[in-house]
Tab-separated table of C-alpha atoms in Angstrom:
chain	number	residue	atom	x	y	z
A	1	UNK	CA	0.000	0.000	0.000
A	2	UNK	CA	0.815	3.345	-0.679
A	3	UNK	CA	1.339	6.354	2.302
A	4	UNK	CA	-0.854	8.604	2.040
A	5	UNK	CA	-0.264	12.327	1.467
A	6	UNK	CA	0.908	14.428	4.104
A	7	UNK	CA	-1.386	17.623	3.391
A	8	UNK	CA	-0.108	19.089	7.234
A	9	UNK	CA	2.724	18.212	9.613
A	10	UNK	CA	3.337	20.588	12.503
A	11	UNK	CA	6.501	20.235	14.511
A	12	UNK	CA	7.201	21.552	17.860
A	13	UNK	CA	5.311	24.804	17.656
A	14	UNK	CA	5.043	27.306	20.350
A	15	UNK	CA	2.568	30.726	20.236
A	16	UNK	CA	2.838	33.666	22.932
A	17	UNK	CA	0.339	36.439	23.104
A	18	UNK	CA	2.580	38.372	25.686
A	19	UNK	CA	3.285	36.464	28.706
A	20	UNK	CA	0.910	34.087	28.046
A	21	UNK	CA	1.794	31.174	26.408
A	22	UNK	CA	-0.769	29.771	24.437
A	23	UNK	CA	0.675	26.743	22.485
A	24	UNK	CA	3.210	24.126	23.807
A	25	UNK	CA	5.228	22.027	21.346
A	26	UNK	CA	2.450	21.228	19.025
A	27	UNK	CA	3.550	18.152	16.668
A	28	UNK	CA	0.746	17.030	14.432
A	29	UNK	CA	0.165	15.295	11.049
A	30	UNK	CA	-2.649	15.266	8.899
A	31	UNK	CA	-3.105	13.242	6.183
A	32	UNK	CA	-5.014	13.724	2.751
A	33	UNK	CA	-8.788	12.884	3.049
A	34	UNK	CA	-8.103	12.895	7.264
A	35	UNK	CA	-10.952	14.240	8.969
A	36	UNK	CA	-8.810	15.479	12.311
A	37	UNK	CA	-10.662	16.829	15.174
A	38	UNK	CA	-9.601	18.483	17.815
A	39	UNK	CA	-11.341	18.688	21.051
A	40	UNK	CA	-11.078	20.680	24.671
A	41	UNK	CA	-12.129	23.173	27.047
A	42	UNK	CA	-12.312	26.502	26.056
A	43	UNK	CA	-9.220	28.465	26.563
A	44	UNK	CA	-7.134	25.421	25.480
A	45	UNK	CA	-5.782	26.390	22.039
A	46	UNK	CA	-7.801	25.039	19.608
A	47	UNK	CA	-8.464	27.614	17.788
A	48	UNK	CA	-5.172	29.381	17.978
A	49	UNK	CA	-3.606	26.505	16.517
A	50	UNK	CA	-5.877	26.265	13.636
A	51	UNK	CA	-5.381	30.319	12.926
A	52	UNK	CA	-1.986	29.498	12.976
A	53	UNK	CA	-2.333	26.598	10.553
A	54	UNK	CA	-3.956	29.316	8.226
A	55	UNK	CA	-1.620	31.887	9.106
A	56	UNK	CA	-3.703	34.363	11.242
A	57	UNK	CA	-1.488	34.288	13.758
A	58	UNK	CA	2.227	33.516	13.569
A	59	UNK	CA	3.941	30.939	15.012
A	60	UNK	CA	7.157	32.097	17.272
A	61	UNK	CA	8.998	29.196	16.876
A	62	UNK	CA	8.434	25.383	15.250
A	63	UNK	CA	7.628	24.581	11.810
A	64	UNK	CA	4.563	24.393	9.262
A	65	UNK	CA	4.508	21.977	6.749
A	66	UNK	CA	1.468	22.546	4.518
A	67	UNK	CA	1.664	19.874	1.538
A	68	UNK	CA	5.223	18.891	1.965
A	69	UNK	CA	6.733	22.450	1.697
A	70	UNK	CA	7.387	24.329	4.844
A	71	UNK	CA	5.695	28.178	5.100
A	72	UNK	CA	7.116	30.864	6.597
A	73	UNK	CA	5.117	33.768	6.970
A	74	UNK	CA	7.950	36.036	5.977
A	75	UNK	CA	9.205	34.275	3.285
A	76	UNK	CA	5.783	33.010	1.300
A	77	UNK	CA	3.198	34.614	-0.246
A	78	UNK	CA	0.092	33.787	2.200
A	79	UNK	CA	-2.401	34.563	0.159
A	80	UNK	CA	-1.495	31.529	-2.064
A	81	UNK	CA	-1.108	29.008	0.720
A	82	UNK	CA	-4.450	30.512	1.941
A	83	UNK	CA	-6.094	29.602	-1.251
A	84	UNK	CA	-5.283	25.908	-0.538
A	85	UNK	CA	-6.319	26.078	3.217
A	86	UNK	CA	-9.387	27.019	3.332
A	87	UNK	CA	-11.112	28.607	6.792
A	88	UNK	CA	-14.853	28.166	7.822
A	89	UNK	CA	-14.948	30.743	11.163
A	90	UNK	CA	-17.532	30.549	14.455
A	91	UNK	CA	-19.122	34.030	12.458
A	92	UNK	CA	-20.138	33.794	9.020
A	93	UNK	CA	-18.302	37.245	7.892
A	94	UNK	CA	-20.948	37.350	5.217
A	95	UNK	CA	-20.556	40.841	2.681
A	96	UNK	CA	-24.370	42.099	3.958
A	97	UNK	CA	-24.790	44.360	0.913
A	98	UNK	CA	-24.034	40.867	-1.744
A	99	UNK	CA	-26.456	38.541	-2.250
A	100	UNK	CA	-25.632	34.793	-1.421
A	101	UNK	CA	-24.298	34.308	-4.845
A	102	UNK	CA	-22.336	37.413	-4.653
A	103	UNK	CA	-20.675	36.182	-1.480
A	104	UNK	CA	-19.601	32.549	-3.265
A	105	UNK	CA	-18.487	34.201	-6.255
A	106	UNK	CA	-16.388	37.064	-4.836
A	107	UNK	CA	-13.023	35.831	-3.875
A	108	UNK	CA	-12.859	33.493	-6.960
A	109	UNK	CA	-13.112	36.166	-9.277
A	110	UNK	CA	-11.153	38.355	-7.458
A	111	UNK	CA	-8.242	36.080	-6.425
A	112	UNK	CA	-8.003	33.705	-9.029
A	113	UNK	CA	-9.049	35.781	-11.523
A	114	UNK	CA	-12.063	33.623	-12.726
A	115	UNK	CA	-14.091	34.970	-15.428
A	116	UNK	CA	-17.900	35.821	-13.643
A	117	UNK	CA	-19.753	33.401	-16.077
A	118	UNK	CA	-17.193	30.244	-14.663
A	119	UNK	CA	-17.651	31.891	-11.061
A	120	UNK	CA	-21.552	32.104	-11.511
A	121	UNK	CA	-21.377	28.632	-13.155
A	122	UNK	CA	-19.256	27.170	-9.819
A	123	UNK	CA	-20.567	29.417	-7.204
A	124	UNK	CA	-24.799	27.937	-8.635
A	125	UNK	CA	-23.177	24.372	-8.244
A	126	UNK	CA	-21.503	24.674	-4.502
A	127	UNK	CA	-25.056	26.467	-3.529
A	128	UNK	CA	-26.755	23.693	-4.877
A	129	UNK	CA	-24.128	20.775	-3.000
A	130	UNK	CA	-24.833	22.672	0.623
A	131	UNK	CA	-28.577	22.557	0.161
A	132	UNK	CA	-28.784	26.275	-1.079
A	133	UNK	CA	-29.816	25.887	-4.665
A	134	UNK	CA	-33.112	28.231	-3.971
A	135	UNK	CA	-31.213	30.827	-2.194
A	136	UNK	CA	-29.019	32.644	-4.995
A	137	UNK	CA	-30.575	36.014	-5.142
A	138	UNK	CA	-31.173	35.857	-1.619
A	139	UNK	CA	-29.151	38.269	0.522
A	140	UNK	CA	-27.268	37.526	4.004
A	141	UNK	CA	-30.176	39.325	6.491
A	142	UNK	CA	-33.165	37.000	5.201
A	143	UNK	CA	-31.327	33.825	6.530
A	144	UNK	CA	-30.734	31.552	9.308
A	145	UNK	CA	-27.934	31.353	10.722
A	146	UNK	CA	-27.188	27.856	10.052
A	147	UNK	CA	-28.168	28.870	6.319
A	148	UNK	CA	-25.640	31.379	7.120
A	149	UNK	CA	-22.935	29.475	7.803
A	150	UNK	CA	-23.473	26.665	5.128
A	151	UNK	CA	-23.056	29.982	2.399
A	152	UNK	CA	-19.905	30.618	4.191
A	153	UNK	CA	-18.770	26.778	3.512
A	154	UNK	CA	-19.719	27.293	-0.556
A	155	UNK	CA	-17.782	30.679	-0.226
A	156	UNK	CA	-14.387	28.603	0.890
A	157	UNK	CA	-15.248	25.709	-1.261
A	158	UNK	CA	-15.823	28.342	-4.424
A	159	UNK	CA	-11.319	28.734	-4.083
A	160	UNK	CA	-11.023	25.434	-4.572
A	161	UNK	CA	-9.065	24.444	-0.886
A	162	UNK	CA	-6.443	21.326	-0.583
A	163	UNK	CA	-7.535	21.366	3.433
A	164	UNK	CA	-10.331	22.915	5.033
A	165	UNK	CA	-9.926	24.405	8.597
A	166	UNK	CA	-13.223	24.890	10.344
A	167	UNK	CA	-13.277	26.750	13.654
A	168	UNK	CA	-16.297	25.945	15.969
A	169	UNK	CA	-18.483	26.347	13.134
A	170	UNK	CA	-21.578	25.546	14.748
A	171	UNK	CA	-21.039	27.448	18.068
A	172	UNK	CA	-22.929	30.668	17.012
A	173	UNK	CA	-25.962	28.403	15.839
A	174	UNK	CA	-29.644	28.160	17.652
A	175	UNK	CA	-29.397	24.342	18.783
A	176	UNK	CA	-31.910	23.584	15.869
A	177	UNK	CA	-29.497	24.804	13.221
A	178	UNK	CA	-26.433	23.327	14.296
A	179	UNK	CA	-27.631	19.592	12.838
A	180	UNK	CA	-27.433	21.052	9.097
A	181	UNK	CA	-24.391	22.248	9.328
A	182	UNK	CA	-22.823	19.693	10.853
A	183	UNK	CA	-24.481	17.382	8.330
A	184	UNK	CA	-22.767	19.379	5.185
A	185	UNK	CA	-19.318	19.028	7.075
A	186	UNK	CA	-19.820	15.584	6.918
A	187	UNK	CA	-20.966	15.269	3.511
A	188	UNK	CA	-17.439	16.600	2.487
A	189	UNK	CA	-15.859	14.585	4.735
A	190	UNK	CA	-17.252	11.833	2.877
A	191	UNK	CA	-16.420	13.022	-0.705
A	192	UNK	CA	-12.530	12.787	0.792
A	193	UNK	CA	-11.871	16.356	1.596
A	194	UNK	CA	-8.624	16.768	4.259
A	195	UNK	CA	-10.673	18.564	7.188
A	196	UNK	CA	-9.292	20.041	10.667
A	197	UNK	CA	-12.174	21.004	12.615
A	198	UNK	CA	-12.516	22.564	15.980
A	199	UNK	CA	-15.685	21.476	17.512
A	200	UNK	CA	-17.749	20.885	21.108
A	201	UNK	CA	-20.094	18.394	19.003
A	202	UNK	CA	-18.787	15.424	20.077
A	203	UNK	CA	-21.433	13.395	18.297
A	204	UNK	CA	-19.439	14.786	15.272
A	205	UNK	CA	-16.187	13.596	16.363
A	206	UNK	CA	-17.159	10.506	17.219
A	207	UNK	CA	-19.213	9.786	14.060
A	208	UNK	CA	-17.148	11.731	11.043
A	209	UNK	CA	-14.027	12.021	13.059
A	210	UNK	CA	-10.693	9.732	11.644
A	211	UNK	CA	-8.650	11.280	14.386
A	212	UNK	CA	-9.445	12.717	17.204
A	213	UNK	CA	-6.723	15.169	19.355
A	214	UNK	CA	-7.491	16.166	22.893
A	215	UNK	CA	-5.552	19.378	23.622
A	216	UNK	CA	-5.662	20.938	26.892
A	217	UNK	CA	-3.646	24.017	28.238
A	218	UNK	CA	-2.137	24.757	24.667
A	219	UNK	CA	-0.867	21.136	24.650
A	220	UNK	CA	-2.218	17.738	23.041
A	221	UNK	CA	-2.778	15.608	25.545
A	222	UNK	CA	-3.877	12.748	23.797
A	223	UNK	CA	-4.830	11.496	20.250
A	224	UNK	CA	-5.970	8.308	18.228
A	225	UNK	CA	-8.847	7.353	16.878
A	226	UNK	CA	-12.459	8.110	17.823
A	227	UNK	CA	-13.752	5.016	19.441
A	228	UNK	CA	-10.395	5.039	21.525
A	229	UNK	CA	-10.341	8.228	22.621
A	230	UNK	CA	-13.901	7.773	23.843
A	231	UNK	CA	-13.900	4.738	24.703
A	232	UNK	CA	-10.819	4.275	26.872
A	233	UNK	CA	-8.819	7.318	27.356
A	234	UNK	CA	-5.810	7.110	28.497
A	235	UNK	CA	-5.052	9.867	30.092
A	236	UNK	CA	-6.519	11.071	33.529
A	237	UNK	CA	-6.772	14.788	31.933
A	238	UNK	CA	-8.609	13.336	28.677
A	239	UNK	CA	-11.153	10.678	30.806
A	240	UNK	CA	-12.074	13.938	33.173
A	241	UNK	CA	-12.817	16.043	30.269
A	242	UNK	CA	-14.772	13.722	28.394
A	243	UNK	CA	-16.692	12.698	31.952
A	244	UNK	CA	-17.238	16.769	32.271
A	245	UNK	CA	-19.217	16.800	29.029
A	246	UNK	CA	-20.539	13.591	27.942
């Protein structure tokens, strides 16, 4: 058998905001179609180390290996390695005054310098794969939220992403919203698309998850696979956790 594609490797990074010292000697690898999810309290650096994997925030020290070739933020244009990492945030950052097409086809045109027809063409199509096909003309204020946030999934999808990095995505949704969101995630999962998410659904992480990486005071604690890490922790820190929430 083949290895699979490394799409991310991570070695030994640190992040400081200040004094405080958010992430401890991070190592992780993600491979190509790897649905990697990484769970925790609050507070724990989740989501720093995701903004980190998309360059949001720099790294102080360690390295970033994003499809074999290591990044440096002073060295590489970002905007290109953002094109294949694509970001899915907690709020939709939706452009108000464009309609829901508007928003997919945007960045595409703009960034990769599609012609509008091929945007309009693309942007009808991801609509139509997150369950948005009668929504086009629609602008941002007459939606739900979770309708919100699944336009803000076809708006990544529309630069065509290697990885997709989602960041609580569901944590801003009504309770009745979050299911359709979480259902599109795992739609894509499905299709093979490299995923990192950040998430407090742990009915997600169990079911969609490949990996599953407990981090806890900017460290991973523990990681494997789903029905291990819920199943039999083994670490004190991971089993109290879980028992907190579950």
């Amino acid at each position: 058998m083949t290895e699979p594609r490394e799409m991310i490797r991570v070695e030994k990074l640190n992040k400081s905001f200040g004094d405080l010292h958010v992430l401890y000697d991070i190592d992780l690898k993600v491979n190509e179609s790897d649905v990697v999810v990484l769970i925790g309290a609050s507070g724990s650096g989740k989501s720093t180390l995701l903004r980190c994997l998309n360059f949001l925030e720099f790294k102080d020290d360690g390295k970033i290996i994003i499809e074999g070739e290591q990044v440096e933020a002073d060295t590489h244009d970002l905007n290109k390695v953002r094109q294949k990492v694509g970001m899915v945030f907690q709020h939709f950052n939706l452009f108000p005054h464009k309609t829901v097409l508007g928003n997919v086809i945007e960045a595409p045109i703009q960034v990769k310098g599609l012609s509008k027809k091929e945007a309009i063409k693309e942007g009808k199509r991801l609509l139509d794969k997150v369950g948005l096909g009668d929504k086009y003309d629609v602008y941002p204020s007459r939606l739900s939220g979770g309708q919100k946030q699944r336009v803000a999934i076809a708006r990544a999808l529309a630069m065509q992403p290697d990885i997709m990095l989602f960041d609580e995505p569901t944590s801003a949704l009504d309770p009745e919203l979050v299911g359709e969101v979480l259902e599109t995630m795992k739609e894509l999962g499905e299709e093979g698309m490299t995923m990192v998410v950040v998430t407090h659904e742990m009915g997600f992480a169990r079911e969609v998850g490949d990996w599953v990486v407990y981090m806890n005071e900017g460290r991973i604690v523990e990681e494997g696979k789903p029905d291990q890490i819920f199943d039999q922790p083994k670490e004190e820190r991971t089993k109290a956790f879980l028992d907190s929430i579950l």
